[in-house]
Coordinates of C-alpha atoms in Angstrom, one line a residue:
X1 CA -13.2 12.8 -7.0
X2 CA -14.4 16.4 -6.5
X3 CA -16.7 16.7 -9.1
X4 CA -19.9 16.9 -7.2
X5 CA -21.9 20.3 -7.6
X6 CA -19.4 22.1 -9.2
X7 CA -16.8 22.0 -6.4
X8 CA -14.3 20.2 -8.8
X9 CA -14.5 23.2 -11.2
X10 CA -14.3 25.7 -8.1
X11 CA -11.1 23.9 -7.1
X12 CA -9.6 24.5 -10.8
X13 CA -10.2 27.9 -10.8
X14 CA -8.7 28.8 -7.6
X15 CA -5.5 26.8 -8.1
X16 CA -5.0 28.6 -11.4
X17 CA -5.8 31.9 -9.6
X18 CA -2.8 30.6 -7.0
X19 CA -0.5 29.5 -9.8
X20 CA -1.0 32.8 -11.1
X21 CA 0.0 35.0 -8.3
X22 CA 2.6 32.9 -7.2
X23 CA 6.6 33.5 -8.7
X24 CA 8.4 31.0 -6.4
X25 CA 6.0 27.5 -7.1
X26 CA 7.9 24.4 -5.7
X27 CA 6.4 20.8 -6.0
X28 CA 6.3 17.8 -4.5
X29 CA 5.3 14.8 -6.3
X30 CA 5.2 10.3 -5.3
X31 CA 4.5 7.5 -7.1
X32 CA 0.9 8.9 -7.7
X33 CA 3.0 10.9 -10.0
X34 CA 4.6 8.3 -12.3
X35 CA 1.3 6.0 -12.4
X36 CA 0.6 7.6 -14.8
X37 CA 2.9 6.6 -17.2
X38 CA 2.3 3.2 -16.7
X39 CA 4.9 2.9 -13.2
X40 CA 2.9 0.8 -10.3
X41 CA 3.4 2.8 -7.0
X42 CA 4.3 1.2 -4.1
X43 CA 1.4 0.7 -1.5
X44 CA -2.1 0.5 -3.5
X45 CA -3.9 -2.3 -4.1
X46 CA -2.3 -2.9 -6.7
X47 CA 1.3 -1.8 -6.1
X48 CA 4.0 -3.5 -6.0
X49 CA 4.2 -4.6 -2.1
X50 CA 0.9 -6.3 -3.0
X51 CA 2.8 -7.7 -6.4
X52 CA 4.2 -11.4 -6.6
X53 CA 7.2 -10.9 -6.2
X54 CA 8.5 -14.0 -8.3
X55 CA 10.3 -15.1 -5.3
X56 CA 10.1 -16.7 -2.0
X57 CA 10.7 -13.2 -0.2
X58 CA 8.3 -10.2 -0.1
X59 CA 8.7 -7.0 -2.1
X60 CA 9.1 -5.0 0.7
X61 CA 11.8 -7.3 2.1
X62 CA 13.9 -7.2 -1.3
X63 CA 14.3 -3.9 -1.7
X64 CA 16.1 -3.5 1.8
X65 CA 19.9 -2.9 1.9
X66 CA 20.1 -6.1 4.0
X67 CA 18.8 -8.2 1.1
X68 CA 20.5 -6.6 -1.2
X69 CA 23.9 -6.9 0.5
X70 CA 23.1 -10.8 1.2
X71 CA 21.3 -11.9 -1.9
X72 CA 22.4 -9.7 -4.7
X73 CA 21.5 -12.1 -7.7
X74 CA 17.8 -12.3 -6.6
X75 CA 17.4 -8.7 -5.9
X76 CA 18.9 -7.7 -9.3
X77 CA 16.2 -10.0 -10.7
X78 CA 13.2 -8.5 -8.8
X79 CA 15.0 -5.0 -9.7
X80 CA 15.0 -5.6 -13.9
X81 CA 11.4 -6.8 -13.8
X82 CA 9.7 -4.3 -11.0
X83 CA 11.3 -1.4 -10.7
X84 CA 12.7 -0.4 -14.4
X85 CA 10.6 1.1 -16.7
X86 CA 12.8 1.7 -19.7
X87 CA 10.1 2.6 -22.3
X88 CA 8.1 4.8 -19.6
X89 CA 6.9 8.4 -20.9
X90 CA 6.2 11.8 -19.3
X91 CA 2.7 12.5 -18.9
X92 CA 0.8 15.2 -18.3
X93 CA 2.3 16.2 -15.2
X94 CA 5.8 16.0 -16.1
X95 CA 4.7 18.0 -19.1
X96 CA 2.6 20.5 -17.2
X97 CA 5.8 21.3 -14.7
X98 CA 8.6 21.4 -17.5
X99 CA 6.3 24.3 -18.6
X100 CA 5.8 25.9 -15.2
X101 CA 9.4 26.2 -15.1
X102 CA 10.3 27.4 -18.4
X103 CA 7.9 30.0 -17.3
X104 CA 10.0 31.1 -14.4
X105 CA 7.3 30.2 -11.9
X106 CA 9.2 26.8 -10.2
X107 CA 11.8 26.9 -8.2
X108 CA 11.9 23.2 -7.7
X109 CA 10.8 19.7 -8.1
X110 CA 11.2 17.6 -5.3
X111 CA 10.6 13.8 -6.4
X112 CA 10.1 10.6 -4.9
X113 CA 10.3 9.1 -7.7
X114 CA 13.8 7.4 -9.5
X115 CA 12.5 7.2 -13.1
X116 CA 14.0 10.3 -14.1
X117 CA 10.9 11.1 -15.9
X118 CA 11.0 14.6 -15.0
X119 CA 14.4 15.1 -16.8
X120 CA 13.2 13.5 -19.8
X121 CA 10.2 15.7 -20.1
X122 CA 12.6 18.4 -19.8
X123 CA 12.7 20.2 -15.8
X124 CA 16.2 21.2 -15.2
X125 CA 15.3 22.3 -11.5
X126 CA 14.8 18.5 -10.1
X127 CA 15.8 17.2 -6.9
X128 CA 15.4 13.0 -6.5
X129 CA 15.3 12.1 -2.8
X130 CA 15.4 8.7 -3.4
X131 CA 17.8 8.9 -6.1
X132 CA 17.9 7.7 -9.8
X133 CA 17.9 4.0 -11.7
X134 CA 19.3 6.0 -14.6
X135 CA 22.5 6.1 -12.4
X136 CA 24.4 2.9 -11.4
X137 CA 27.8 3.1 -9.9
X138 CA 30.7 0.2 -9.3
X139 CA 31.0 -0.1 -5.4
X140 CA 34.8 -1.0 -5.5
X141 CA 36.1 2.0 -8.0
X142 CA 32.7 4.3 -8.6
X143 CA 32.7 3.4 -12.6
X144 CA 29.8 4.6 -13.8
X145 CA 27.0 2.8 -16.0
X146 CA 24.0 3.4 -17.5
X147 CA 20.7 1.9 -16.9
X148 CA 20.8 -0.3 -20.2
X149 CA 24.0 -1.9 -18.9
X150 CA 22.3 -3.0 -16.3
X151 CA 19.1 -4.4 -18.4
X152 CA 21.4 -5.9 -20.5
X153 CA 23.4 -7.8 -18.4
X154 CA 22.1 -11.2 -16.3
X155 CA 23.0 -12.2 -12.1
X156 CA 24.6 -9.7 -10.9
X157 CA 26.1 -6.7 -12.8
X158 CA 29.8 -6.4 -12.6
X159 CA 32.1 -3.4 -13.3
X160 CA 33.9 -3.6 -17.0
X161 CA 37.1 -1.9 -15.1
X162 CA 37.7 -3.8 -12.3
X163 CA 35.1 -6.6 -12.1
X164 CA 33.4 -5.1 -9.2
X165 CA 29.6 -5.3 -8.7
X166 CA 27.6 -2.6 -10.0
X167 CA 24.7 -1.1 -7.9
X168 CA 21.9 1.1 -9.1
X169 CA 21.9 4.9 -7.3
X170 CA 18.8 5.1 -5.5
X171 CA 18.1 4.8 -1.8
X172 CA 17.0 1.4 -0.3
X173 CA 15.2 0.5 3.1
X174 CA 18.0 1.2 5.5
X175 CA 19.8 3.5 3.4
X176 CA 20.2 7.1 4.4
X177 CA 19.4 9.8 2.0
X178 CA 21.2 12.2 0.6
X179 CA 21.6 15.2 3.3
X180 CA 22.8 17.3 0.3
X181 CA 19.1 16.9 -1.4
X182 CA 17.2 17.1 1.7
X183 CA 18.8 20.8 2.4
X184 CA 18.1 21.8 -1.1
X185 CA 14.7 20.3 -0.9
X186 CA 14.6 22.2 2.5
X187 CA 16.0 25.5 1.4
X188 CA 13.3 25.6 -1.8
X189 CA 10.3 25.2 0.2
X190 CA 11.4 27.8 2.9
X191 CA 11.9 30.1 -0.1
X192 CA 8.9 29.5 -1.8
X193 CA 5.4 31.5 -1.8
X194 CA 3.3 28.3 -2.8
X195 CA 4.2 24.6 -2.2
X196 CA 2.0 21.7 -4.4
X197 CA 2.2 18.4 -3.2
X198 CA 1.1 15.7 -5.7
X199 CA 0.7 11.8 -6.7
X200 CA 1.8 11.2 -3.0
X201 CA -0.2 9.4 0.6
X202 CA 2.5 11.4 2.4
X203 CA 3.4 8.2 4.5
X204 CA 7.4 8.2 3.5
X205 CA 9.3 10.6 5.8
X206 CA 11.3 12.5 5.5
X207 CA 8.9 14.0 2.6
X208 CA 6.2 13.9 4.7
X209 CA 7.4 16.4 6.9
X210 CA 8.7 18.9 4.5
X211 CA 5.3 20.8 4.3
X212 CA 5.9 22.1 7.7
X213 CA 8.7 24.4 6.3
X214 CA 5.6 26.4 4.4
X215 CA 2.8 27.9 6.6
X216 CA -0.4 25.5 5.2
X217 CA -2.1 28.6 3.8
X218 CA 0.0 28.2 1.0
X219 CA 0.1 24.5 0.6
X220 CA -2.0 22.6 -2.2
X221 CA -2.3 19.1 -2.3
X222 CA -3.1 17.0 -5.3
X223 CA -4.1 12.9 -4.6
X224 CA -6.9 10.4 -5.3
X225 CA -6.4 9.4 -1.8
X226 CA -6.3 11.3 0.9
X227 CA -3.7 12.6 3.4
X228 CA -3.0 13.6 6.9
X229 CA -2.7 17.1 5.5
X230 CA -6.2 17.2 3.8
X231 CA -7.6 19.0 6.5
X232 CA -4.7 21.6 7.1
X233 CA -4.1 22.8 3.3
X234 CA -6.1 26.0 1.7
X235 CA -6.8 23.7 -1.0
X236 CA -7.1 19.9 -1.8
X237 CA -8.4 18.2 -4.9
X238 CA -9.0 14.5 -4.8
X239 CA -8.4 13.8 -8.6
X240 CA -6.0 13.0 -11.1
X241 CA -2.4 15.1 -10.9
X242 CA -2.4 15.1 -14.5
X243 CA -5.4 16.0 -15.1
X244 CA -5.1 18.7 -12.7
X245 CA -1.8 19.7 -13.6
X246 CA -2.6 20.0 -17.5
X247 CA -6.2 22.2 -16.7
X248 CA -4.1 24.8 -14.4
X249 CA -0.9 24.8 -16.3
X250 CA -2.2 25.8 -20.0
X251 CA 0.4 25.3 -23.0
X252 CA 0.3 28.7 -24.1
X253 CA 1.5 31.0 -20.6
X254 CA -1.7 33.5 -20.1
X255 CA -1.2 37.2 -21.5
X256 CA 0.2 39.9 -19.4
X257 CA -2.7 42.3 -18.6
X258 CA -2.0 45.9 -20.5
X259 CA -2.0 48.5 -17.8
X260 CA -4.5 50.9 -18.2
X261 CA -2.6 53.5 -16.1
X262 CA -2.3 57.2 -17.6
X263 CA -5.6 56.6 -19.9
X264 CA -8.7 58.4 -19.7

């Protein structure tokens, strides 16, 4: 962490400073993010690729189209008790962004993330690259569930309509995403004044790229890790993103200064 001599504090200051001058704020936020709240990420020590699965297959493997198209039943399995966090709660980044935006201040939230934690804290402006488990879909006739009907159910989750199997939304290893997200995401970073990238190794393309769409004088970056773009960033703080988040984002939106134009 950056506590050492002060620089810590320095670092607070100045982001606030930048949060504060900018009007068009987007962020992007990873697992780091959702950690949080209790969510393992993907690639620590402790994440789930270092996780028993349960089964005789790697993480990593299972969460590959190919397994999933091949052995459906054991994937569902390793889904319900690894990747679902039904009780999960915003923290204090969620929080801290829901009231950057009611503020005006955020153009977007680009997430790696498919907790829809963000929406539940209350951001509107939320773009999920890797899409959603609150979203499930029948691949024979696109019924839509819930992500309780698939909790609830055991095997494999079949369509109530046509007896079809139910699949969750969110992108696996093999899968393409969503060109219609990656423009948005696109389009918001090339539009805004300051870019903050948290809770993320940037290692997962194509996020890792997007920060070239912003000239790295306006790029912040927010991890207890450190990242390729470390060195290239006008600012980087090696700490907790909610922490951070909650000291430059106060609750109560700072007072517009009174101008003193036309006084003695």
């Amino acid at each position: 962490m950056d506590r050492y001599d002060g620089a810590r504090d320095k670092k607070i200051i100045q982001l606030k400073q930048l949060i504060a001058e900018s009007e068009k704020i987007v962020f992007l936020g990873g697992a780091g993010v959702s950690t949080e709240s209790g969510i393992p990420d993907f690639r620590s020590g402790q994440g789930i690729f270092n996780q028993d699965s349960g089964l005789e297959y790697r993480p990593v493997d299972i969460i590959s189209h190919s397994f999933f198209a091949k052995h459906p039943e054991e994937f569902f399995d390793f889904y319900r008790r690894k990747l679902c966090y039904p009780d999960a709660k915003p923290n204090k980044a969620h929080k801290a962004l829901m009231r950057l935006e009611r503020r005006g201040k955020l153009l977007a939230v680009i997430t790696q993330n498919v907790d829809n934690l963000h929406q539940l804290a209350g951001s509107k402006k939320t773009i999920e690259l890797h899409g959603s488990v609150n979203r499930n879909y029948c691949l024979s006739c696109g019924a839509k569930y819930p992500l309780e009907y698939v909790l609830r159910t055991t095997g494999i989750p079949t369509c109530e309509e046509c007896g079809g199997m139910v699949r969750p939304d969110v992108v696996l290893y093999e899968e393409h995403l969503d060109h219609e997200n990656i423009d948005r995401a696109v389009a918001a970073i090339e539009k805004a004044d300051l870019m903050i990238i948290g809770g993320t190794s940037l290692t997962v393309y194509p996020a890792a790229t997007f920060a070239q769409f912003l000239p790295h004088d306006r790029v912040v970056i927010i991890n207890k890790s450190s990242t390729y773009l470390d060195l290239q960033a006008m600012l980087t703080i090696h700490d907790s993103i909610g922490d951070v988040l909650d000291e430059t984002i106060p609750k109560r939106a700072p007072k517009a200064k009174k101008s003193s134009e036309g006084k003695l």
